[in-house]
Coordinates of C-alpha atoms and ligand atoms in Angstrom, one line a residue:
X652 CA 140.4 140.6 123.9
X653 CA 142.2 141.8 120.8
X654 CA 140.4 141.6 117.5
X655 CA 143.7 141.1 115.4
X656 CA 143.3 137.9 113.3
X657 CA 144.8 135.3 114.1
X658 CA 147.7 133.5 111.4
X659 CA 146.6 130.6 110.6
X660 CA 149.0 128.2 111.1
X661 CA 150.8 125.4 109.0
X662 CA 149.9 121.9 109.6
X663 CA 152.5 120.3 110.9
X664 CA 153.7 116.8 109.2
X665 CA 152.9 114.8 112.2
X666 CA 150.5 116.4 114.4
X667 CA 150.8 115.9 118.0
X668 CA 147.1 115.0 118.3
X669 CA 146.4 111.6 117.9
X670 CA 143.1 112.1 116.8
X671 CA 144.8 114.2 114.1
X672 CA 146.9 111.1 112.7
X673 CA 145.7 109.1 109.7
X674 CA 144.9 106.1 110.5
X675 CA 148.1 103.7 110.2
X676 CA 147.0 100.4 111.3
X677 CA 147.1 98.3 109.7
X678 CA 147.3 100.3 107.0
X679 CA 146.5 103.7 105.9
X680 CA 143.3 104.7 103.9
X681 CA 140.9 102.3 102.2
X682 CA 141.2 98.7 102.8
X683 CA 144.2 96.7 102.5
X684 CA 144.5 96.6 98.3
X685 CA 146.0 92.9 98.2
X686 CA 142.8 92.1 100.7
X687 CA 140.8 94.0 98.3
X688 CA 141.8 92.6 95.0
X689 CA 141.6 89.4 96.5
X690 CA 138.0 90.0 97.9
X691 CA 136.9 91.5 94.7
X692 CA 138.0 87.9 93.1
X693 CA 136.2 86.3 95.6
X694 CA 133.6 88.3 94.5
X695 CA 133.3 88.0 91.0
X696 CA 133.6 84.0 91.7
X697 CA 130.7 84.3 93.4
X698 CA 128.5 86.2 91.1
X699 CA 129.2 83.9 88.5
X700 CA 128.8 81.1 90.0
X701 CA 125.1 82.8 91.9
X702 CA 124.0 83.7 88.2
X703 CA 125.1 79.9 87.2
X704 CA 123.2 78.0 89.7
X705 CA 120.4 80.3 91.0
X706 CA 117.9 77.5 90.7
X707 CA 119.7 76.0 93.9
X708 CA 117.5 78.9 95.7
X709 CA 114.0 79.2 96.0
X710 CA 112.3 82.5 94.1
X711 CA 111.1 83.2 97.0
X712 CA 112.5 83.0 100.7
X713 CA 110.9 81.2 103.6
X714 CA 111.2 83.3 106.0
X715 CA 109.4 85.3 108.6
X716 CA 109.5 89.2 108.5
X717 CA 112.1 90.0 111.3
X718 CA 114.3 87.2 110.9
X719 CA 117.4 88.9 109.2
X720 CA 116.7 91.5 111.9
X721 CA 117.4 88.9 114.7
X722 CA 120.3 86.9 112.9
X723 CA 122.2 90.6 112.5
X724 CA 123.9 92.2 115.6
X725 CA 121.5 94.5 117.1
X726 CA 124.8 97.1 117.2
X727 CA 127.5 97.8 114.8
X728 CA 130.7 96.2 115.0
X729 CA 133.5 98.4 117.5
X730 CA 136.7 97.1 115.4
X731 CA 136.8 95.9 112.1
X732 CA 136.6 92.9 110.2
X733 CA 138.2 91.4 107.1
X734 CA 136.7 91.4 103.8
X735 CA 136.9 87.7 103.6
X736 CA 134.5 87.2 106.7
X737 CA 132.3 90.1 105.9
X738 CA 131.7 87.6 102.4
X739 CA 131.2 84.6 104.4
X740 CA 128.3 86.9 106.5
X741 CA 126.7 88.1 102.9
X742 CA 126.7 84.7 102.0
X743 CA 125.2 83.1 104.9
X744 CA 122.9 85.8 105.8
X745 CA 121.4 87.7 102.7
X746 CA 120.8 85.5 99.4
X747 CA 118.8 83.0 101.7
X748 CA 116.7 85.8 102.9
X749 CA 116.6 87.4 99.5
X750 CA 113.8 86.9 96.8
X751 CA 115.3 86.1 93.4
X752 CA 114.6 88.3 90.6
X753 CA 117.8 87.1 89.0
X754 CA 115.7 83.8 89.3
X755 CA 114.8 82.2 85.6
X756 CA 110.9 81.3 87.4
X757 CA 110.9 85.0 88.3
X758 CA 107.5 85.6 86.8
X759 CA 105.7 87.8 89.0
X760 CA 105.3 91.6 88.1
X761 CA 107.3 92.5 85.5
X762 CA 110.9 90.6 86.1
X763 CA 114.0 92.7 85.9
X764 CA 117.4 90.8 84.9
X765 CA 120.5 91.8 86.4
X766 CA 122.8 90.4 83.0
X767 CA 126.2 89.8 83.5
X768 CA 127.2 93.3 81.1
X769 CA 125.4 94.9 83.2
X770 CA 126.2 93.8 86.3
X771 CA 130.0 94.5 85.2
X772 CA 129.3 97.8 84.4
X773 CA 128.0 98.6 87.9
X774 CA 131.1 97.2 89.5
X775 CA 132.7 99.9 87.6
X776 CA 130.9 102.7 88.0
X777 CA 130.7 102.2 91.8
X778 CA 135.1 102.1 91.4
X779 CA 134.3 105.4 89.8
X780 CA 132.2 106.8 91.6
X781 CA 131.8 109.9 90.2
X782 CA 128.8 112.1 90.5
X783 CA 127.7 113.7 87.2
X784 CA 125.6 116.5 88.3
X785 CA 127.5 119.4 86.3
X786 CA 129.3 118.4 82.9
X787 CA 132.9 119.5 84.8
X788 CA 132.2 116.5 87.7
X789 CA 131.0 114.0 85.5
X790 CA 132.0 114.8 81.9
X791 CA 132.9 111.1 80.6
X792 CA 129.8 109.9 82.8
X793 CA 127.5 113.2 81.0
X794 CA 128.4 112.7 77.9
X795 CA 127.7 108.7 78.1
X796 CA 124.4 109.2 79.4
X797 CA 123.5 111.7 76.4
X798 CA 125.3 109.3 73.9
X799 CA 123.5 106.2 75.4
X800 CA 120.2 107.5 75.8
X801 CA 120.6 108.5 72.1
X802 CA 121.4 105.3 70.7
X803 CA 118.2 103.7 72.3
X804 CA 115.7 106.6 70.7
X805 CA 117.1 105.1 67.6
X806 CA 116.6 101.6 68.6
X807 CA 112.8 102.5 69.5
X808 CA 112.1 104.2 66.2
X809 CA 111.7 107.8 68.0
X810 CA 112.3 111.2 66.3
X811 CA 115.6 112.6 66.7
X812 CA 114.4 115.7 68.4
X813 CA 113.4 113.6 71.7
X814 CA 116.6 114.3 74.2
X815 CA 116.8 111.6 77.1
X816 CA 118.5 111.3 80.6
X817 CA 118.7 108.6 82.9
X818 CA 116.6 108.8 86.5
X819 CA 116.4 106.2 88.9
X820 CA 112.8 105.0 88.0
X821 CA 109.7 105.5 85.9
X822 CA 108.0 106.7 88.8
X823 CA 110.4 110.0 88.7
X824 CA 110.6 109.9 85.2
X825 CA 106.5 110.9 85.1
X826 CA 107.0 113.5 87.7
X827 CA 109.5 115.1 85.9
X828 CA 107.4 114.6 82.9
X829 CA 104.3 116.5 84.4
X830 CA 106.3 119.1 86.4
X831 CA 107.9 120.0 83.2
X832 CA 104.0 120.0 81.9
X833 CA 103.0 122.1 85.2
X834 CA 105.7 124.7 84.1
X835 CA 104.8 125.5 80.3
X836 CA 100.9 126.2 82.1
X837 CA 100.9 129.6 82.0
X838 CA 100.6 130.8 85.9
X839 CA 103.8 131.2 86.9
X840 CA 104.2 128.3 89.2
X841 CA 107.9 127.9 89.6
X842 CA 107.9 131.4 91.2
X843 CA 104.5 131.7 92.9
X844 CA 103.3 128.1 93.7
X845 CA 99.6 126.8 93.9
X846 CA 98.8 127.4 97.4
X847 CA 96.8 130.2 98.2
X848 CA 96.2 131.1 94.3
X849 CA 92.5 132.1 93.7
X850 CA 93.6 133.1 90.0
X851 CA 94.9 129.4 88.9
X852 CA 91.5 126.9 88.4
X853 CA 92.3 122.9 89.3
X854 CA 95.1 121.4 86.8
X855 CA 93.3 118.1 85.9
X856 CA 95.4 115.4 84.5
X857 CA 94.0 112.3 82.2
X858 CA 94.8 109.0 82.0
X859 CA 92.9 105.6 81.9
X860 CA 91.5 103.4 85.1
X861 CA 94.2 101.1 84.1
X862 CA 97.4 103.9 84.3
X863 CA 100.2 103.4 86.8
X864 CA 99.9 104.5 90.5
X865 CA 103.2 106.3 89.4
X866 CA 100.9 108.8 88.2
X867 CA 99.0 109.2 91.6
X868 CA 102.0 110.0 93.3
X869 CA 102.9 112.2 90.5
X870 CA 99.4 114.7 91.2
X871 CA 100.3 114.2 95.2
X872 CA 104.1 115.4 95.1
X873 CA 103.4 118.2 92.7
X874 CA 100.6 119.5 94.6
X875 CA 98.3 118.8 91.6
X876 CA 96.1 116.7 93.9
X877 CA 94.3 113.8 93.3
X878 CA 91.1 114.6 92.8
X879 CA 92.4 116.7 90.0
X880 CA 93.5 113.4 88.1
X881 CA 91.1 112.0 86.1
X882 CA 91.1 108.3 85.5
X883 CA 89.1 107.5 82.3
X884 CA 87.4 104.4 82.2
X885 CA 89.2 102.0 79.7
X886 CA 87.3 99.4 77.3
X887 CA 87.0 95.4 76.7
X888 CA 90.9 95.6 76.4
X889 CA 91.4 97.8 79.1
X890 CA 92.6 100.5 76.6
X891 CA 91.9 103.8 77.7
X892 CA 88.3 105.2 75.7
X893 CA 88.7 107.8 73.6
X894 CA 85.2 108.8 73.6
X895 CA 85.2 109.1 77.9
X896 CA 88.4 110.7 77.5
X897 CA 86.7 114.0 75.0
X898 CA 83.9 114.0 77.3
X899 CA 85.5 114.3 80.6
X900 CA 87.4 116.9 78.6
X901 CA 84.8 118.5 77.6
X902 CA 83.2 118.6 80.7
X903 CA 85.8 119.6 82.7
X904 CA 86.9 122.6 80.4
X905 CA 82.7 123.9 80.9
X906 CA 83.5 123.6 84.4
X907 CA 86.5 126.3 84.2
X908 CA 88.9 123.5 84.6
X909 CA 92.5 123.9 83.1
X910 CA 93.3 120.6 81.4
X911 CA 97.5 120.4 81.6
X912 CA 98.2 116.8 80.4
X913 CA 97.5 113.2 79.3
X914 CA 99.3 110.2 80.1
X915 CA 98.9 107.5 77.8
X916 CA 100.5 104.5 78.5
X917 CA 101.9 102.0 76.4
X918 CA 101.8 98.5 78.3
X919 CA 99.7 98.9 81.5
X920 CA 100.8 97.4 84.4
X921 CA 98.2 94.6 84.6
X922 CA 97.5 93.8 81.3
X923 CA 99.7 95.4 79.1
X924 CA 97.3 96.6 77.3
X925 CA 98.0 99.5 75.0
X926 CA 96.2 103.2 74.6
X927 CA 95.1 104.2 71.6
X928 CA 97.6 106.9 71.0
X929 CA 97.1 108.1 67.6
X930 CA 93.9 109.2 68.9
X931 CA 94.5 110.2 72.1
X932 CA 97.3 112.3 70.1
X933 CA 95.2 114.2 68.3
X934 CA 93.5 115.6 71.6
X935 CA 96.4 116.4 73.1
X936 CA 97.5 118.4 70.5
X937 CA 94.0 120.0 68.9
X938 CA 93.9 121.0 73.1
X939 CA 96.8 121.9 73.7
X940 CA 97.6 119.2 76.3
X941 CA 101.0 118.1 76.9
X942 CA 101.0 114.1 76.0
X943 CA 103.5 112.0 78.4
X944 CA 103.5 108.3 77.5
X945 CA 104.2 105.5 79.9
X946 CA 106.1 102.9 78.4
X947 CA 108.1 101.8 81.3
X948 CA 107.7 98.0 80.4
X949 CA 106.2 97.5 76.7
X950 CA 108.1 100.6 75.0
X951 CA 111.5 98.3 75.0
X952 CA 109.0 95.7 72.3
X953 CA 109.8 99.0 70.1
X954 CA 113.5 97.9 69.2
X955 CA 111.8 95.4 67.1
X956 CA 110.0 96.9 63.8
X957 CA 107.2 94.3 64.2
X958 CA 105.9 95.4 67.0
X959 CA 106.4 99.2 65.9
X960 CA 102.8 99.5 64.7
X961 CA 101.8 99.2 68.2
X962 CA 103.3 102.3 69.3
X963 CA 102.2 104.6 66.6
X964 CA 101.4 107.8 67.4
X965 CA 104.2 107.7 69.7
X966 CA 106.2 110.0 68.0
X967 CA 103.6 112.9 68.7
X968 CA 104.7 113.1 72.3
X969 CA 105.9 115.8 74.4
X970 CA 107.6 113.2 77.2
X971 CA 107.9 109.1 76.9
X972 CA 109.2 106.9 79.5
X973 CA 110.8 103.6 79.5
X974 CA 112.8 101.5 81.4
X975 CA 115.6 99.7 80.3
X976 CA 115.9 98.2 84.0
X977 CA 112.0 96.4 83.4
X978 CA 113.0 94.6 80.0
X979 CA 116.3 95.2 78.4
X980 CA 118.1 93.4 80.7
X981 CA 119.7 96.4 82.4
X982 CA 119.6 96.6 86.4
X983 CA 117.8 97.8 88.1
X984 CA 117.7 101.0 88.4
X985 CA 117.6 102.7 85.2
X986 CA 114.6 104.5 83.7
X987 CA 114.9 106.8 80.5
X988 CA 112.6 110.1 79.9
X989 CA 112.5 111.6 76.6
X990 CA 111.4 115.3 76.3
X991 CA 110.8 117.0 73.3
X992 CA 111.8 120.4 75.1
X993 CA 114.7 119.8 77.5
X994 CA 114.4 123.5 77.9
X995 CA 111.2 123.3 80.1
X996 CA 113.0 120.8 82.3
X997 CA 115.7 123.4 82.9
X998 CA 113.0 125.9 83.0
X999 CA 110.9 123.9 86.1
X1000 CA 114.2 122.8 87.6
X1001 CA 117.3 124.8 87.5
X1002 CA 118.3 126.5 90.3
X1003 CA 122.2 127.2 90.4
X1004 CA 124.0 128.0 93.5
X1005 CA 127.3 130.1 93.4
X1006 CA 129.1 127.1 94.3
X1007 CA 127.8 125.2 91.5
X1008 CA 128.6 127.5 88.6
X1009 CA 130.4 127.1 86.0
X1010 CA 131.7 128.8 82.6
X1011 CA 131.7 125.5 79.9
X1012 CA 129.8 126.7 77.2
X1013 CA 127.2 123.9 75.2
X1014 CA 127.3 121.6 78.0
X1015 CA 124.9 119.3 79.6
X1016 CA 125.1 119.7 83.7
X1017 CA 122.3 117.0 84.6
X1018 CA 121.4 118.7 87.4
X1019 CA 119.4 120.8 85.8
X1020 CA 116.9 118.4 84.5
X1021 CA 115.3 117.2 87.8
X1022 CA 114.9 117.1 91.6
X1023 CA 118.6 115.6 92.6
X1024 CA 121.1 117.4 92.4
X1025 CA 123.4 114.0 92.4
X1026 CA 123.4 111.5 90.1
X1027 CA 124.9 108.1 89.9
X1028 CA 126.8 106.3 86.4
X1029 CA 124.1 105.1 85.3
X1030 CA 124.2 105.3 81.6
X1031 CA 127.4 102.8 82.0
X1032 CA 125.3 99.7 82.5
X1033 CA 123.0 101.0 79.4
X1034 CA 126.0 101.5 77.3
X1035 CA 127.4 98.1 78.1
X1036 CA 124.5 96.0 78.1
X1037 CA 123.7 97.8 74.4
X1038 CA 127.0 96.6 73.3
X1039 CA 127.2 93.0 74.9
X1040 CA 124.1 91.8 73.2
X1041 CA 123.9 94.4 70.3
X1042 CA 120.6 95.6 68.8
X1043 CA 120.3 91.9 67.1
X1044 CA 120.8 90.4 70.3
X1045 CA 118.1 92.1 72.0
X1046 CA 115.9 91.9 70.1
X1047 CA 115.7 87.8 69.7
X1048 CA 115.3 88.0 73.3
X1049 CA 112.6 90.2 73.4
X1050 CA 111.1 88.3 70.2
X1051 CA 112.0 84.6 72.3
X1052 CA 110.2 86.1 75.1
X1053 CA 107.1 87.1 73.9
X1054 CA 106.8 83.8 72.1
X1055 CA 107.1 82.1 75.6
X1056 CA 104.1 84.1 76.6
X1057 CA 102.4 83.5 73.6
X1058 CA 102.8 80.1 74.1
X1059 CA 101.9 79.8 77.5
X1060 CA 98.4 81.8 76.3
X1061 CA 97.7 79.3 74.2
X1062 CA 98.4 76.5 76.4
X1063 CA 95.7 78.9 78.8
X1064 CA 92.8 78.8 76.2
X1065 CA 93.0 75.4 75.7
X1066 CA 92.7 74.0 79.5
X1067 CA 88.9 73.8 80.0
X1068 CA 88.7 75.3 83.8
X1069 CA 91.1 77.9 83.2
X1070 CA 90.7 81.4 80.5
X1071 CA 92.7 84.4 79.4
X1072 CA 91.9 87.6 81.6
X1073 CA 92.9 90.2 78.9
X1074 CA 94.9 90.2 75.4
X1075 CA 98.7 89.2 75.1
X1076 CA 100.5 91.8 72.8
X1077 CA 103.7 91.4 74.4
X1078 CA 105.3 88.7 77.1
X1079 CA 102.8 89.3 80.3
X1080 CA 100.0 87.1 80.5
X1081 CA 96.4 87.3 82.6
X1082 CA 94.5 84.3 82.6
X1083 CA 92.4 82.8 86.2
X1084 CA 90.9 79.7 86.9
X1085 CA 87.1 79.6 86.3
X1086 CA 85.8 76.8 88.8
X1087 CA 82.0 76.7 88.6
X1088 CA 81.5 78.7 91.7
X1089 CA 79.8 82.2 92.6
X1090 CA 82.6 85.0 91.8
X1091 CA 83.6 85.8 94.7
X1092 CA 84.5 81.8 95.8
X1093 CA 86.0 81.7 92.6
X1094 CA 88.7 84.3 93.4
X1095 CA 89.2 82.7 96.4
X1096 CA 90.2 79.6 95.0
X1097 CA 92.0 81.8 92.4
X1098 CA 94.3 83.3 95.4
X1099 CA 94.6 80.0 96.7
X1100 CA 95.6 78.9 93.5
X1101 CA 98.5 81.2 93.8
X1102 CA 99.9 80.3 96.9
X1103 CA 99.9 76.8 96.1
X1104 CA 102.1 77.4 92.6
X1105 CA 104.1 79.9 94.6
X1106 CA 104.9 77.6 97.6
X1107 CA 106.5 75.4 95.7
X1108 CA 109.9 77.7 95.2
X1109 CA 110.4 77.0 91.4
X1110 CA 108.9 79.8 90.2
X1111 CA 106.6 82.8 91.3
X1112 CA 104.0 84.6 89.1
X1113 CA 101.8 87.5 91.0
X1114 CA 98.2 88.4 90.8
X1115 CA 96.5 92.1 90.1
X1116 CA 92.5 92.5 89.6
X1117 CA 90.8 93.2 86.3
X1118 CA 87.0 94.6 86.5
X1119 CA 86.9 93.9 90.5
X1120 CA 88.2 90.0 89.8
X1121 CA 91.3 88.6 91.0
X1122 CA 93.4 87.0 88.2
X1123 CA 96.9 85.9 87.7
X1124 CA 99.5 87.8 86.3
X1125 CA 102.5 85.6 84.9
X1126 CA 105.7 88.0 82.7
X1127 CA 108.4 86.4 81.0
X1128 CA 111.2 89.8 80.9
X1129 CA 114.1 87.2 82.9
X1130 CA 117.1 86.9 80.5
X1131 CA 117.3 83.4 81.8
X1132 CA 113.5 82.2 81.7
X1133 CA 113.0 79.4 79.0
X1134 CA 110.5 76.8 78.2
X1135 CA 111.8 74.7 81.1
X1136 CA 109.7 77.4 83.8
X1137 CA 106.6 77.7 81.6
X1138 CA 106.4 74.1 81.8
X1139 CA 106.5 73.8 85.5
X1140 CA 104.4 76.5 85.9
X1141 CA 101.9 74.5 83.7
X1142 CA 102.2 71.3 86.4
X1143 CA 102.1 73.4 89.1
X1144 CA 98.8 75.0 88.1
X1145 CA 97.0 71.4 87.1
X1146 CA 98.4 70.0 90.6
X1147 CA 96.9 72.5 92.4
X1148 CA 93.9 73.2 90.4
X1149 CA 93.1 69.5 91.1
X1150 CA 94.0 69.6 94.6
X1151 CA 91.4 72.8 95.3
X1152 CA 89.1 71.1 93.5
X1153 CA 89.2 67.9 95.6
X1154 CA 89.1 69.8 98.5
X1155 CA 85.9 71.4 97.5
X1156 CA 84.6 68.2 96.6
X1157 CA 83.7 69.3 93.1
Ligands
PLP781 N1 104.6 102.6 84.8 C1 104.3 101.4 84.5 C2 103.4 101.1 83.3 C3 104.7 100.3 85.3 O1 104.3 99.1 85.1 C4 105.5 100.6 86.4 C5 105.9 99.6 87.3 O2 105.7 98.4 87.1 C6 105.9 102.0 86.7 C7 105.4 102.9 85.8 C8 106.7 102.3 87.9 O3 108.0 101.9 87.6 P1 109.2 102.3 88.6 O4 109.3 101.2 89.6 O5 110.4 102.4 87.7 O6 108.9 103.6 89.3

């Protein structure tokens, strides 16, 4: 056998293969582009006229779990099939299936609103389709996210040394927030890792009884471990206590413990309800414990001054995250961290392959500031949805909104057999129905309660569970949710109220 390299050869302009030929028929490439443009039409037809008259569906589907399953092919299709029929399939298979968060009774959680600007702007970026993760493969897409995330620190009233980027949800955003905490401890844990380490003590991690299961995952992925998060007990208004909060401290640091961080959040997922953070603040820092605040929901209230004064203190952070895809109208997916020191991102993160070098001096390559190394355009639908409504614009929304909720509380405290759960500082209210029965019958009838409203498709609010209780949990954050749904939900709770009531003959 000779070990002479071979030459390699030429292609030739039509190989002989024909598994080497492009694919001519019926045309090469992509889709046909008349087909295309006339799809993409159809299309934007459709979207308008979905957004238009979503009413027409219920919030929620009736269906079974499996049923899309069984209406789809069990195998995918040999040969291919037009762009026209493929619509036709979406059409008649997914939006009945679907539940509606573009739905103005959309109620339940904390809504999301896919707004026309934004939904525009992700028709675009997915033509683009570009993946910023160095400055040189993105650098429109890089710069957009910088510029974007800066013009919504302004909005919020933050300090101009906090530095954003764009990540798919809160969830990540606290991870990053905490791994970037993890890597300013001083044990060299980039390089040498937990396991096995008899020379690092537990890194504990603070936040109240009321903080997101983001934050869970958070001490599970980074190998923190959960029984090294601390959840603090939180008072009447289900704000985390201050005084728990220096005593578990205090207690933890006799114990040889290494306290790394606090997460305050701003807006709790149940209630809303806001941490003391001036306080909380001052820990942090006479500790030396790195402050992350969770303002995935609430924080987006901060673009109007009013509410400002709820979020004091804010500006003391080390990381805050917020979510322009929960209430600023943005789709979904779009969540925003803020680090004081986008160095110590690099720092836990950066890990540059040859391939991936490059020589561009004072440039952002995003990849350096997480886990992925790709990243979609995401900081298009930001940018557009920013400049479609404008800062005025936003924030009568916001302002419209949480004068729904308010109204809605009101409406609450004045029915006899039903009461407020917690406080209403922003558009998310708790309230339950307080039948004279023993507690557990009465959230029974409470869950009942909810299926009842729910059932009848107009609109869907969700539940959570405050001091072991089950109570219902109604947020107005749809771009599309007016009076019109509050008042339903108002009939809907009074029918069924009366109903259960009958039916328990009391
Ligand atoms: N933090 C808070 C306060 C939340 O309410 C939520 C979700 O509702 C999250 C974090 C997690 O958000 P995401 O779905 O973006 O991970």
């Amino acid at each position: 056998m000779s070990s002479t390299p071979q030459t390699p050869q030429p292609p030739t302009a039509q190989s002989a293969n024909p598994a080497l030929r492009p694919p001519q028929a019926p045309h090469p490439g992509d889709v046909d582009p008349a087909a295309f443009r006339a799809a993409m039409h159809q299309a934007a037809d459709w979207v308008a006229d979905y957004l238009e008259g979503v009413e027409r569906y219920p919030v929620l589907p009736s269906m079974v779990p499996g049923d899309l399953r069984r209406a789809l092919p069990p195998t995918p299709p040999q040969e291919r099939e037009p762009l026209d029929e493929i619509l036709a399939d979406f059409e008649r298979q997914i939006p009945p299936r679907t539940t509606h968060w573009n739905h103005p009774g959309f109620m339940a959680y904390f809504p999301v609103t896919g707004s026309g600007p934004g939904i525009l702007a992700e028709t675009l970026a997915a033509a683009l389709n570009v993946n910023a993760m160095l400055w040189r493969t993105g650098p429109a897409q890089t710069e957009l996210e910088e510029h974007a995330c800066d013009w919504y620190r302004q909005m919020l009233g933050l300090p101009g040394d906090f530095c954003g980027h764009i990540n798919d949800t809160a969830s990540l955003s606290s991870l990053l927030a905490l791994a970037a905490a993890r890597e300013r401890a001083p044990f060299e844990l980039r390089r040498r890792g937990l396991a096995g380490r008899t020379d690092v003590p537990p890194l504990t991690v603070y936040c109240s009884d009321q903080a997101h299961s983001s934050i869970d995952k958070a001490m599970i992925t980074l190998g923190l471990g959960l029984e090294n998060l601390r959840r603090i007990e939180s008072d009447g208004a289900f704000r985390l206590r201050v005084d728990r909060l220096a005593a578990a401290l205090a207690a933890d640091q006799a114990a040889g413990r290494y306290p790394l961080a606090i997460v305050a959040t701003v807006g709790t997922t149940s209630t809303t309800s806001v941490d003391p953070l001036p306080e909380i603040a001052a820990i942090a820092r006479r500790e030396n414990l790195w402050l992350h605040v969770d303002g995935a929901y609430a924080l987006a209230a901060s673009i109007c001054p009013e509410y400002r004064p709820l979020f004091a203190g804010i500006e003391l952070a080390d990381s805050i995250v917020t979510n322009p895809h929960k209430w600023l109208f943005v789709p979904v997916d779009c969540s925003l961290l803020f680090v004081r020191e986008p160095a110590l991102l690099r720092r836990a993160f950066s890990v540059i392959p040859d391939y991936l070098m490059t020589n561009e001096v004072g440039v952002t390559n995003l990849m350096d500031y997480g886990v992925q190394l790709g990243r979609r355009f995401r900081s298009l639908k930001l940018w557009m949805v920013l400049k479609a409504f404008g800062v005025s614009g936003l924030q009568a929304r916001i302002r419209f909104q949480c004068g729904l909720a308010r109204d809605f509380a009101a409406w609450i405290e004045r029915q006899s057999h039903f009461e407020l759960s917690a406080p209403v500082p922003f558009g998310t209210v708790c309230f339950r129905a307080v039948p004279p029965l023993p507690p557990e019958e009465q959230d029974a009838f409470n869950e009942r309660l909810l299926a009842l409203v729910n059932a009848d498709g107009r609109v869907f609010i969700s539940h959570t569970r405050l001091r072991g209780r089950y109570v219902l949990h109604l947020s107005v954050g749809n771009l599309r949710t007016t009076a019109a749904q509050l008042h339903t939900t108002q009939e809907l709770l009074l029918a069924a109220h009366t109903l259960l009531r009958s039916e328990a003959g009391r």
